[in-house]
Each structure stands twice: as C-alpha cells, then as structure tokens.
C-alpha cells in the first residue's frame, strides 16, 4: 500500500490540457458500456449538517479502479475547517487488493469536476464565447474558470454570489491569478443576460436562473446539484434547451437538474437527452449553430474519479513520490 | 490520519467475550432506529471472478463511523493469494474528516461476522447445545466455532465440505486449536440430523440443507449468502422455522436466504420475521422451548463494521500503536 499526500498531489497533478483527454476517455467508455458504475452511496449526518458520499467505477481494461469517499460538513466553518474532505483509494482489478491511498482532501474531485465543465463547454458552448457568467464564488467557481480557459478564450468573467464580500474576494483573487477581467454583478439575471456561457456552482435548493433570461447562443453548465433537494435551474430551462446533456442520465434523473424536470412532468423518460460520453465519443455532435441554447447537467460520476485517480497515481510514481506502508498478510493466531 | 496494520489488529483485537456486547449494542441500536445504514455498494469485476463491497453505518452518538471496503476475488488462489481483502476507515461524525485507516485485510470482518453468529446462538439455540454441525471448511467455519464457544459449551463439531481434504485439514487444525472433538462427515444430511446447532458458511448457489432434515430443537445460522445468487437453505426451511431472525430484514430480503423465500412466494412481506436487534434489545425473547426450530439469516451489516472498527481503534490507541501520516491541508497554488 502506497500513500500519497495532499501536498504532493496538489503540486504534481495540475489542472491542465493533459487532464482533458483523461476525463474525455472516461465519459466515452461510460457511453460505450465499458464501465460498471453502481449508484452513489450516501450517509447523512443530520446532527452536524453533514453528508458523506462514496463513488466508484470499474473501467474495463484498467489495472485499478477508484473508490472515493468525500464528505461535506457544512458546520465546519465554525471550527475554521473546510467543509469538504475525503480521499480516494485504488483497488487492483486483478486481485481486489487495495494498492494506493490518495489523501487529497477533495482536490482531485475539484479537478475532475472542473474538467467535466470544460468538456461540456468544448462541445456545447459557442467557440467564440468570451464572457463567462459564474454563479457562486466558492472553490468550484474558481476551478471551473481555470478549466474553461483550457478550451475557450475567456475575456471576461461576471460573478454573482449571495455574499457580495465573497464575490469581491473572488474577483480580486481570480483577476490576480488569471489576468482576466472579473466583474462583480449584484444580480443573477444580469449575469445570465450578459454572458455567452454560464456556470452555476452553488448548493442552492431552489432555482437561481429563470427560463425567461435565456437568450440565443447561450450555454449553461449546472454543476451545483448533486442531491435530491438541490436545484439551480428552473425546469423550463431544460425544456427550452435545444440540446440537453447529462454526465449520466440515470444519476441526473435522481440527483441533478433533470430530476426536478422529470418530477414536475415537464420532461419525461421519452424526452431527447444526450450523455456527455456521446459527445466525447463523437457518436453525436454537440452545438450545431450559433443560435442554439444548450444545457449540461453535471452530478459528478465515479468514472471521473477512477480516471483522475489513475492519472494521479501515474504522475506520483513517475516522480518516485509516496510513502509505502508495510502491511504483510500475517497468519491468524487467534 | 493514523494507520493500523493487520499484524497489530490481529494481535490486539481478539475474538473474545469483550466483542459480544460491542456487536450486541450495534444490533440494538439498529433495531432502535439509531443507525443510518445505506444499502451495500457493490462492484462486480466479472473478468476476474471478483467483487468489491462497500458497507457503512452511522450510529448516532458515536464520534466516528466506519466505511469498509471488502473484496472477494475468487481466482486469487491461482496466484497464491487469499480471495478476501480490504480495509476499513473511520470518519469523524463531527467534521467528516477521515481519522484512521485499519488495514485489516478482512480480519475485523471475520471477527464481527463470527460474533453475530454467536449472538444468534445465544438467543436462539438450546442452552444445552453440544453438537455443532459446520457446513464449509473455510475461514468462517473456523471463526464461527471459536465465537460459538464463548456462548455455548461445544462438545463436538461435525464438519462437512465438498472437499474432503479441506474438511480433514479443518478437523485436524480445529481439534489442535480448541481441544474439541471434530469429526469429518461425508454428507450434509447426517451433519444436520445429528447436530443441535448448524452453521452454514459456504458460497453455495443452491440449497445445501433440505427441510426434511429438520428436527425439533434445531437452530441453524446461515451466514454464507450475501448476494442475490447465493443460497444455502431450502426456502421451506424458513417457512417451517418457529422463529426466523434476520440481521436486517431489508438486506436479507435482497441478499440473504429470505430473498429466495420471498421470491418464490413461500413467505411474504406479512410473514413474521424478527430482527436480531429485537433480541439483543430484549424487545423480544428468543427461543421459548426445547422443541422450537429456529433459523437466523446473516448477510453482514455496516453497523457491525462501525462497531468493530471503533472497538479496534480504541484497543490500538490504548497500546500506543499505529503510524501517523502527516497530511496537512495545504492551500492551492494551481
């Protein structure tokens, strides 16, 4: 068993061009039925406003697959701790023996989630998208813009957050980091109406974007909802989209924006919905013209976790990083 | 993050009297609805005849809860490796932060599974049970007898295995270890007809015990089936039992002996079925007389894993064992 620390993982597994084909391959294999991915396991710790998710996926032909444990404890800020934590482990697909532990505290999840956003933008947003609206000002609001820069020539970011202070901090930091102009906007409507591409990154429990704000050519990636009670988009937006894409339809139907559209009956199981892997596999093309409105619903999949964990493992081994823990099987003397 | 090795865990977490109240408390809390336990997550790796299960349960009032990853890869013997592997981790119920990793390679699962068998025997078998029938000659066939000795005065073990060589090896080893007379029997029927208490520990896919072999006073614990396709008891046995007990009804209805009885319609959701926690909590009494036939269906629950992992953690800390891995949260420089 080899163990990698957060520090090493952050230093050497970067959100860059290399990560895109890694995650694209994951979605392609998912679309081609080369992946076994059980439903997410979830434990709620209501007393502490906490939740722990377990995600996994076995990708045929790979040496190992990941099991990821990720937690969100939303009272942690009172203790000065981040809400998100967790780790990934890699299990041998030959023997079932755990091989590696990636103590990333959620970093690799940030990366693979942002890369999925970039992939959605690559296939679905207008190529000349310049103005990007960001709803929310947390960690993914940062990662999504970093990833988007890999596929689109972002000239301006418009950020809206319920907390103006957080939005201002975001704007200052992201401008310093990227050199891009970042403007704080005090209403979500103006952000959506003024942007070519909008990314929603909030834990909202009710829609923050209205259908009446949609305009020709807009692409929206909604990555905030990953639980039954979360929702960022009015369901009518999913109906009016010329192309609606999910990371996986099954999971979005349970946990994503799609869930609410199905629940309210504005969409049905017969509605035309595309999976991201059908785009990455080139089975389907994405955006067809400058006028289409496109929406991508991301809930986060185990196959992304396996892909990023394998990528990280190889990057670590290349650099001779990691700490071996001796754990020889010993005979029982009970 | 502190890491405990298999060697330390095997040396200091013993299958003894102390373990029984630990696991009884777990079942009691489960019966009292003080546990959040999601369904088991399962990944099949068909190419390698392998499977990986994830189990977990949050017990209200406890500092930490376990997430257990356990694998069974049934071609491993070709590589000279055990089929079962895995580990447990403990997560803080205050912050969601992983606290400890127990690299037990399945040892703690062996212990908590055997203890559940002992608890079933304590409440359901005749107090004067002396002759114990064991079907299967693997690792649990050993652990179950070790645990049973904690609650019953076992005078004789009758063992049956499809492999006579394995049965002979079992008999020799268990006799040497326990001093109990262990006899190899070449048919399952004779084992059942001659025993006061029978434990089935096989991965059988079709019934190995027939209803016509039942006799007054018999108790059967069936712990082999933990998947849809496994079955050790004819469904008629569950109907004829005067008392049918499950570790959890929900899980047994999906993965245990109960599953087949419901599927075939010989039992229904209205049948009287007891949960083990109703016995440990004293809500119900177990065996009422010397003539009753009792059956306990065990599939293995996440709440047992949390209980044994917490117990092991405390035993390790008492002895200053474990290896700290430094993994300070570092700021992003991406």
XYZ file of C-alpha atoms in Angstrom:
668
model
C 0.000 0.000 0.000
C 1.415 3.325 -1.053
C 0.130 6.615 0.319
C 0.206 9.994 -1.400
C -0.310 13.241 0.469
C -2.410 16.208 -0.487
C 0.677 18.322 -0.846
C 2.301 16.041 -3.422
C -0.956 15.577 -5.302
C -1.574 19.329 -5.494
C 1.937 20.011 -6.605
C 2.107 17.448 -9.389
C -1.441 16.771 -10.597
C -2.350 20.013 -12.275
C -5.475 21.224 -13.939
C -4.022 21.480 -17.440
C -4.506 20.277 -21.018
C -3.365 16.773 -20.104
C -6.353 16.250 -17.835
C -8.927 16.830 -20.580
C -8.379 13.665 -22.680
C -8.178 11.650 -19.460
C -11.690 12.660 -18.433
C -12.993 12.560 -22.021
C -11.887 8.943 -22.267
C -13.762 8.209 -19.039
C -17.026 9.596 -20.415
C -16.505 7.813 -23.736
C -16.059 4.472 -22.004
C -19.139 5.155 -19.914
C -21.175 5.819 -23.067
C -19.745 2.663 -24.674
C -20.845 0.489 -21.733
C -17.282 -0.321 -20.757
C -17.819 0.860 -17.201
C -19.506 -0.697 -14.192
C -20.669 2.152 -12.002
C -23.031 1.461 -9.088
C -25.255 4.182 -7.640
C -23.635 6.628 -5.227
C -23.673 5.539 -1.586
C -24.652 8.323 0.758
C -24.682 8.703 4.544
C -26.333 11.761 6.084
C -25.165 13.021 9.460
C -28.038 15.395 10.070
C -26.930 16.483 13.573
C -23.812 18.034 12.059
C -25.292 19.231 8.775
C -23.005 16.684 7.165
C -23.027 14.113 4.395
C -20.576 11.514 3.133
C -20.705 10.146 -0.409
C -18.955 7.101 -1.789
C -18.449 6.881 -5.551
C -16.752 4.234 -7.624
C -16.498 2.846 -11.132
C -14.688 -0.100 -12.654
C -13.446 0.668 -16.169
C -12.830 -2.433 -18.249
C -9.200 -2.926 -19.206
C -7.746 -0.756 -16.430
C -5.370 -2.188 -13.790
C -7.083 -0.467 -10.884
C -10.273 1.345 -10.063
C -11.001 4.045 -7.514
C -13.306 4.148 -4.544
C -13.762 7.707 -3.403
C -15.040 8.874 -0.043
C -15.985 12.543 0.012
C -17.590 14.456 2.816
C -19.371 17.770 3.064
C -19.870 19.021 6.629
C -21.400 22.442 6.412
C -20.835 23.476 10.029
C -17.068 23.017 9.688
C -16.544 26.714 9.027
C -17.346 27.295 12.709
C -14.221 25.268 13.503
C -12.165 27.007 10.841
C -12.145 23.847 8.723
C -13.086 23.380 5.070
C -16.482 21.735 4.566
C -15.195 19.249 2.008
C -12.803 16.437 2.835
C -12.077 12.920 1.738
C -9.765 10.547 -0.015
C -9.548 8.090 -2.867
C -8.219 4.584 -2.845
C -7.152 2.465 -5.777
C -8.037 -1.226 -5.835
C -6.423 -3.800 -8.125
C -8.856 -5.126 -10.736
C -6.806 -8.345 -10.834
C -6.833 -9.241 -7.137
C -9.125 -6.800 -5.302
C -6.212 -5.758 -3.104
C -6.023 -2.052 -2.190
C -2.914 -0.609 -3.844
C -2.821 3.080 -3.096
C -4.373 5.743 -0.981
C -4.666 9.304 -2.249
C -5.143 11.631 0.719
C -6.246 14.509 -1.472
C -8.858 16.110 0.816
C -11.088 16.648 -2.197
C -8.504 18.205 -4.512
C -8.792 15.582 -7.245
C -12.575 15.941 -7.141
C -12.215 19.663 -7.745
C -10.010 18.929 -10.756
C -12.142 16.211 -12.358
C -15.336 18.229 -11.802
C -13.872 21.323 -13.400
C -12.552 19.292 -16.322
C -16.052 17.909 -16.954
C -17.234 21.523 -17.120
C -14.515 22.319 -19.659
C -15.512 19.294 -21.741
C -19.166 20.403 -21.686
C -18.078 23.871 -22.829
C -15.840 22.437 -25.559
C -18.717 20.566 -27.199
C -21.626 22.801 -26.333
C -20.655 26.460 -25.998
C -20.116 28.785 -28.928
C -16.459 28.699 -29.979
C -16.269 32.466 -29.689
C -17.626 32.529 -26.125
C -15.822 35.355 -24.387
C -17.959 36.465 -21.478
C -18.464 33.871 -18.786
C -21.035 34.170 -16.017
C -20.289 32.436 -12.758
C -22.956 31.937 -10.096
C -21.378 31.182 -6.743
C -17.964 32.267 -5.526
C -16.575 29.154 -3.860
C -13.893 26.728 -4.786
C -15.562 25.264 -7.899
C -16.325 28.776 -9.136
C -12.555 29.145 -9.327
C -11.727 25.698 -10.699
C -14.392 25.915 -13.398
C -12.928 29.136 -14.788
C -9.405 27.717 -14.677
C -10.581 24.674 -16.634
C -12.656 26.690 -19.064
C -9.593 28.713 -20.066
C -8.153 25.484 -21.466
C -10.894 25.295 -24.121
C -12.212 28.838 -24.613
C -10.605 32.238 -24.901
C -12.234 33.782 -21.849
C -12.042 37.580 -21.950
C -14.327 38.496 -19.074
C -15.893 36.861 -16.020
C -19.097 38.127 -14.411
C -19.549 36.766 -10.915
C -22.642 36.765 -8.719
C -22.830 35.468 -5.165
C -25.422 35.955 -2.423
C -22.484 37.246 -0.389
C -21.057 40.343 -2.035
C -17.941 40.046 0.113
C -17.256 36.580 -1.220
C -17.849 37.792 -4.777
C -15.411 40.679 -4.297
C -12.781 38.358 -2.877
C -13.325 36.017 -5.809
C -12.968 38.833 -8.309
C -9.762 40.141 -6.785
C -8.156 36.727 -6.478
C -9.177 35.408 -9.876
C -8.085 38.586 -11.603
C -4.688 38.386 -9.907
C -4.344 34.703 -10.793
C -5.558 34.733 -14.396
C -5.178 38.320 -15.586
C -8.772 38.142 -16.823
C -11.173 40.981 -16.072
C -13.572 39.830 -13.344
C -16.599 41.942 -12.519
C -18.904 41.545 -9.520
C -22.559 41.749 -10.565
C -25.259 42.137 -7.982
C -27.998 40.180 -9.683
C -28.046 36.766 -11.282
C -30.316 37.936 -14.091
C -27.812 40.463 -15.376
C -25.067 37.835 -15.290
C -27.090 35.401 -17.387
C -28.335 38.012 -19.871
C -24.815 39.349 -20.441
C -22.914 36.064 -20.750
C -22.153 33.691 -23.619
C -21.642 30.855 -21.187
C -22.884 30.476 -17.611
C -21.606 28.105 -14.932
C -23.672 27.511 -11.796
C -21.665 26.299 -8.808
C -23.993 26.778 -5.846
C -25.601 24.441 -3.303
C -28.951 26.130 -3.983
C -32.174 24.388 -3.061
C -34.307 26.465 -5.409
C -33.787 27.741 -8.935
C -31.441 30.697 -9.272
C -31.763 31.002 -13.079
C -35.107 31.705 -14.715
C -36.092 30.492 -18.156
C -37.071 33.998 -19.251
C -33.421 35.074 -19.028
C -32.293 32.619 -21.717
C -31.023 34.099 -24.990
C -29.901 32.616 -28.313
C -26.460 31.051 -28.268
C -26.266 30.654 -24.508
C -24.678 27.616 -22.929
C -25.263 26.760 -19.257
C -23.319 24.199 -17.241
C -25.063 23.453 -13.942
C -22.719 21.585 -11.625
C -24.161 22.511 -8.223
C -26.918 19.969 -7.804
C -25.732 16.542 -6.685
C -28.567 15.657 -4.293
C -32.324 15.255 -4.474
C -33.061 18.544 -2.727
C -30.708 20.758 -4.742
C -31.716 22.746 -7.813
C -30.182 25.692 -9.694
C -32.238 25.934 -12.900
C -35.954 26.391 -13.448
C -37.192 23.171 -15.000
C -38.496 25.127 -18.002
C -34.849 25.831 -18.942
C -34.305 22.133 -19.581
C -37.371 22.061 -21.826
C -36.328 25.132 -23.813
C -32.741 23.923 -24.319
C -32.110 22.848 -27.916
C -29.706 20.303 -26.529
C -29.802 18.894 -23.003
C -26.747 16.903 -21.913
C -26.159 14.935 -18.696
C -22.989 13.390 -17.328
C -25.142 10.303 -16.801
C -28.874 10.391 -17.377
C -29.531 7.844 -14.642
C -27.744 9.852 -11.968
C -29.082 13.231 -13.122
C -32.587 11.779 -13.055
C -32.027 11.072 -9.380
C -29.784 13.914 -8.179
C -29.442 16.610 -10.831
C -31.479 19.307 -12.530
C -33.103 16.606 -14.647
C -34.629 15.114 -11.505
C -36.854 18.153 -10.972
C -37.852 18.343 -14.637
C -38.933 14.692 -14.564
C -40.649 15.094 -11.203
C -42.700 18.038 -12.380
C -43.511 16.247 -15.633
C -42.145 18.924 -17.994
C -39.749 16.274 -19.275
C -40.375 12.525 -19.472
C -38.268 9.441 -19.958
C -39.004 9.794 -23.681
C -37.507 13.280 -23.932
C -34.347 13.613 -26.001
C -31.426 13.774 -23.601
C -27.809 13.257 -24.549
C -24.976 11.904 -22.385
C -21.642 13.709 -22.315
C -19.943 10.478 -23.437
C -21.958 10.518 -26.656
C -20.238 13.810 -27.454
C -16.717 12.783 -26.417
C -17.091 9.514 -28.357
C -18.180 11.507 -31.435
C -21.357 9.447 -31.677
C -23.153 12.786 -31.673
C -22.003 16.284 -32.413
C -22.608 18.978 -29.864
C -23.688 22.511 -30.729
C -24.818 22.813 -34.336
C -25.139 26.575 -34.776
C -24.669 29.933 -33.113
C -28.303 30.226 -32.058
C -28.848 27.061 -30.093
C -29.362 27.123 -26.352
C -27.509 24.269 -24.675
C -27.554 22.985 -21.107
C -25.286 20.493 -19.372
C -26.303 18.917 -16.053
C -23.331 17.574 -14.066
C -23.740 15.497 -10.901
C -20.214 14.043 -10.738
C -19.502 10.431 -11.608
C -17.397 7.609 -10.226
C -15.826 7.062 -13.630
C -14.282 10.544 -13.427
C -12.853 9.581 -10.047
C -11.289 6.395 -11.356
C -9.819 8.314 -14.312
C -8.300 11.124 -12.242
C -7.026 8.742 -9.540
C -5.230 6.577 -12.114
C -3.769 9.681 -13.725
C -2.597 10.980 -10.342
C -1.131 7.593 -9.385
C 0.973 7.510 -12.532
C 2.149 11.086 -12.047
C 3.198 10.241 -8.486
C 5.065 7.063 -9.482
C 6.908 8.874 -12.272
C 8.303 11.177 -9.602
C 9.046 8.474 -7.057
C 6.663 10.066 -4.598
C 4.570 8.325 -1.960
C 5.093 6.559 1.301
C 4.975 2.774 1.495
C 3.129 1.231 4.418
C 4.220 -2.302 5.177
C 1.193 -4.478 5.707
C 2.169 -8.053 5.002
C -0.590 -10.583 5.408
C 0.044 -12.494 8.605
C -1.356 -15.833 9.652
C -4.031 -15.959 12.313
C -3.071 -16.786 15.836
C -6.457 -16.072 17.309
C -4.634 10.202 9.823
C -3.435 7.208 11.763
C -2.850 3.829 10.151
C -3.057 0.433 11.835
C -1.585 -2.692 10.283
C -3.100 -6.131 10.002
C -0.448 -7.506 12.312
C -1.282 -5.126 15.157
C -5.012 -5.560 14.669
C -4.750 -9.357 14.741
C -2.569 -9.308 17.799
C -4.692 -6.997 19.905
C -8.286 -7.231 18.684
C -9.255 -10.715 19.741
C -12.369 -12.745 19.276
C -13.297 -12.930 22.951
C -16.086 -12.142 25.423
C -15.462 -8.413 25.106
C -16.507 -8.420 21.453
C -20.006 -9.763 22.147
C -21.573 -6.735 23.908
C -19.938 -4.476 21.302
C -21.785 -6.190 18.464
C -24.952 -6.665 20.523
C -25.081 -2.929 21.101
C -24.744 -2.387 17.354
C -27.758 -4.579 16.602
C -29.757 -2.987 19.410
C -29.143 0.488 18.040
C -30.089 -0.706 14.578
C -33.386 -2.055 15.923
C -33.975 1.195 17.817
C -33.549 3.289 14.653
C -30.418 4.962 15.958
C -28.423 3.977 12.888
C -28.266 5.340 9.372
C -27.203 2.465 7.150
C -27.430 2.840 3.368
C -27.654 -0.204 1.083
C -24.404 -2.012 0.324
C -22.489 -0.698 -2.680
C -21.209 -3.442 -4.920
C -18.877 -3.515 -7.933
C -18.513 -6.733 -9.907
C -15.308 -7.429 -11.792
C -16.607 -10.338 -13.838
C -13.411 -10.885 -15.881
C -11.575 -11.797 -12.686
C -14.409 -13.529 -10.855
C -14.187 -10.672 -8.399
C -16.455 -8.397 -6.396
C -15.924 -5.420 -4.130
C -18.470 -4.399 -1.489
C -18.640 -1.144 0.427
C -20.551 -1.116 3.707
C -21.100 1.675 6.172
C -23.335 2.825 9.009
C -23.521 5.971 11.083
C -24.508 5.227 14.688
C -25.983 8.227 16.480
C -23.883 9.449 19.366
C -20.599 7.887 18.200
C -17.534 10.036 17.410
C -16.712 8.191 14.220
C -18.255 5.772 11.774
C -16.676 3.188 9.517
C -16.636 2.793 5.777
C -15.479 -0.691 4.870
C -14.189 -1.845 1.520
C -14.042 -5.611 1.193
C -13.148 -7.616 -1.862
C -13.615 -11.223 -2.877
C -11.579 -12.270 -5.910
C -12.099 -15.963 -6.387
C -9.263 -16.581 -8.858
C -6.688 -15.300 -6.359
C -5.839 -18.817 -5.219
C -4.105 -19.283 -8.594
C -1.694 -16.540 -7.510
C -1.317 -17.963 -4.015
C -3.285 -15.042 -2.576
C -6.319 -15.094 -0.265
C -9.604 -14.300 -2.025
C -10.710 -11.784 0.592
C -9.033 -8.439 1.150
C -9.915 -4.957 2.186
C -9.743 -2.262 4.788
C -11.847 -0.051 6.998
C -11.613 3.659 7.515
C -13.038 5.738 10.329
C -14.595 9.115 9.558
C -15.312 11.800 12.136
C -19.046 12.328 12.651
C -18.258 15.917 13.714
C -16.278 17.057 10.685
C -16.381 14.306 8.042
C -12.583 14.143 8.116
C -11.046 10.647 7.796
C -9.325 9.837 11.084
C -7.955 6.331 10.837
C -7.272 3.549 8.420
C -7.454 -0.071 9.536
C -5.514 -2.210 7.059
C -7.008 -5.426 8.356
C -7.273 -7.400 5.103
C -10.670 -8.673 6.197
C -9.710 -9.772 9.720
C -12.182 -7.493 11.514
C -14.938 -8.691 9.199
C -14.170 -12.284 10.188
C -14.469 -11.300 13.835
C -17.680 -9.264 13.634
C -19.326 -11.917 11.417
C -18.464 -14.710 13.822
C -19.671 -12.662 16.787
C -23.044 -12.161 15.073
C -23.231 -15.952 14.775
C -22.507 -16.306 18.488
C -25.195 -13.757 19.308
C -27.706 -15.655 17.174
C -26.782 -18.864 19.005
C -27.012 -17.172 22.399
C -30.637 -16.122 21.845
C -31.843 -18.914 19.574
C -30.063 -22.221 20.181
C -30.890 -24.574 23.024
C -28.743 -23.753 26.044
C -27.556 -27.341 26.219
C -26.446 -27.418 22.564
C -23.367 -29.626 22.472
C -23.037 -30.971 18.982
C -22.402 -28.352 16.329
C -22.629 -29.008 12.615
C -20.494 -26.888 10.329
C -21.053 -26.820 6.579
C -17.995 -25.492 4.787
C -14.400 -25.658 5.966
C -13.036 -22.215 5.214
C -12.080 -19.311 7.358
C -15.568 -18.510 8.733
C -16.101 -22.186 9.531
C -13.234 -21.699 11.974
C -14.205 -18.270 13.305
C -17.821 -19.287 13.863
C -16.817 -22.179 16.105
C -14.358 -20.007 18.017
C -17.123 -17.472 18.634
C -19.724 -20.085 19.479
C -17.519 -21.424 22.262
C -17.979 -18.069 24.004
C -21.721 -18.724 24.453
C -22.215 -22.494 24.319
C -20.380 -25.464 25.789
C -19.462 -27.097 22.497
C -18.510 -30.751 22.985
C -18.338 -31.939 19.397
C -18.086 -30.461 15.904
C -19.279 -32.290 12.805
C -17.841 -30.801 9.641
C -18.883 -31.342 6.050
C -17.191 -29.850 2.997
C -17.411 -30.699 -0.688
C -13.646 -31.153 -0.454
C -12.849 -33.968 1.958
C -9.241 -32.810 2.086
C -10.296 -29.386 3.290
C -12.618 -30.958 5.861
C -9.803 -33.176 7.154
C -7.470 -30.215 7.418
C -10.174 -28.283 9.240
C -10.773 -31.137 11.677
C -7.088 -31.559 12.484
C -6.460 -27.859 12.931
C -9.572 -27.065 14.946
C -9.060 -30.047 17.206
C -5.480 -28.938 17.875
C -6.569 -25.363 18.492
C -9.656 -25.938 20.650
C -9.289 -29.417 22.098
C -12.829 -30.157 20.914
C -13.566 -33.399 19.085
C -14.030 -32.613 15.388
C -15.375 -35.291 13.072
C -15.420 -35.202 9.285
C -18.803 -36.319 7.948
C -19.237 -37.118 4.283
C -22.805 -35.961 3.844
C -24.572 -32.789 4.837
C -27.741 -34.644 5.796
C -26.019 -36.618 8.528
C -24.451 -33.435 9.903
C -27.824 -31.690 10.165
C -29.673 -34.712 11.580
C -27.005 -35.237 14.255
C -26.478 -31.639 15.383
C -28.157 -29.380 17.937
C -26.940 -26.325 16.105
C -25.832 -25.954 12.475
C -23.789 -23.166 10.931
C -23.617 -22.821 7.160
C -20.556 -20.959 5.884
C -20.459 -21.740 2.166
C -20.700 -19.631 -1.014
C -23.295 -22.085 -2.344
C -25.599 -21.055 -5.162
C -28.177 -23.731 -4.395
C -29.614 -25.120 -1.178
C -27.350 -27.493 0.733
C -29.808 -28.142 3.595
C -33.194 -29.723 2.935
C -36.300 -29.027 5.004
C -36.913 -32.736 5.545
C -33.724 -32.941 7.634
C -35.039 -30.514 10.278
C -35.682 -31.908 13.754
C -37.163 -30.475 16.953
C -34.836 -28.169 18.872
C -32.529 -27.454 15.958
C -31.049 -23.992 15.412
C -29.494 -23.017 12.078
C -27.365 -19.937 11.446
C -26.899 -19.356 7.714
C -24.131 -16.821 7.114
C -22.971 -17.812 3.635
C -25.424 -15.927 1.438
C -24.615 -12.257 0.979
C -25.550 -11.853 -2.676
C -28.621 -12.327 -4.828
C -27.395 -15.562 -6.417
C -26.318 -17.317 -3.210
C -28.490 -19.712 -1.216
C -27.765 -22.377 1.420
C -31.216 -23.321 2.764
C -34.280 -24.674 1.011
C -36.905 -21.934 1.240
C -39.267 -24.368 3.012
C -36.868 -24.283 5.997
C -37.682 -20.608 6.549
C -41.395 -21.415 6.488
C -41.071 -24.289 8.929
C -38.917 -22.367 11.390
C -40.818 -21.444 14.570
C -38.730 -18.329 14.697
C -36.998 -16.700 11.722
C -34.459 -13.992 12.533
C -32.539 -11.707 10.169
C -29.617 -9.384 10.868
C -31.654 -6.837 8.916
C -34.838 -7.805 7.128
C -34.278 -5.272 4.362
C -30.856 -6.603 3.477
C -31.805 -10.290 3.851
C -34.787 -9.662 1.569
C -32.297 -8.583 -1.077
C -29.225 -10.729 -0.457
C -29.926 -13.475 2.072
C -31.899 -16.683 2.408
C -35.027 -14.597 2.914
C -34.658 -13.264 -0.616
C -35.346 -16.676 -2.148
C -38.276 -17.355 0.188
C -39.891 -14.053 -0.813
C -39.091 -14.579 -4.486
C -40.717 -17.992 -4.546
C -43.695 -16.690 -2.590
C -43.458 -19.157 0.327
C -43.001 -16.128 2.577
C -44.441 -12.654 2.062
C -43.825 -9.208 3.480
C -46.544 -10.013 6.026
C -44.741 -13.080 7.399
C -43.484 -12.844 10.974
C -39.780 -12.156 10.822
C -37.685 -10.890 13.710
C -34.525 -8.779 13.579
C -31.516 -9.767 15.654
C -31.607 -6.346 17.319
C -35.084 -7.084 18.692
C -33.494 -9.954 20.618
C -30.404 -8.067 21.808
C -32.598 -5.130 22.884
C -34.835 -7.563 24.841
C -37.875 -6.291 22.964
C -38.490 -9.939 22.125
C -37.252 -13.130 23.692
C -35.582 -15.701 21.513
C -36.138 -19.447 21.830
C -39.110 -20.272 24.037
C -38.767 -24.018 24.498
C -36.627 -27.034 23.695
C -38.714 -28.084 20.718
C -38.686 -24.969 18.575
C -36.809 -24.865 15.301
C -35.027 -21.536 14.835
C -33.214 -20.025 11.884
C -31.002 -16.958 11.669
C -30.137 -15.390 8.290
C -26.974 -13.267 8.378
C -25.851 -11.092 5.456
C -23.381 -8.871 7.324
C -24.182 -5.275 8.148
C -22.389 -1.952 8.108
C -23.339 -1.323 11.726
C -21.243 -4.341 12.766
C -18.339 -2.809 10.842
C -18.657 0.531 12.587
C -18.866 -1.218 15.967
C -15.822 -3.441 15.458
C -13.777 -0.637 13.877
C -14.425 1.677 16.838
C -13.556 -1.124 19.237
C -10.340 -1.860 17.348
C -9.419 1.831 17.202
C -9.705 2.149 20.971
C -7.697 -1.019 21.565
C -4.944 0.328 19.297
C -4.844 3.752 20.956
C -4.679 2.196 24.430
C -1.490 0.475 23.310
C 0.001 3.481 21.508
C 0.003 1.582 18.246
C -0.402 2.997 14.756
C 1.546 5.096 12.331
C 0.703 8.755 11.815
C 0.678 10.052 8.256
C 1.148 13.786 8.027
C -1.358 15.252 5.631
C -1.851 18.882 6.477
C -4.309 20.743 4.327
C -2.334 22.994 2.012
C -3.538 25.998 0.093
C -3.996 25.728 -3.641
C -1.320 27.053 -5.943
C -2.887 25.674 -9.069
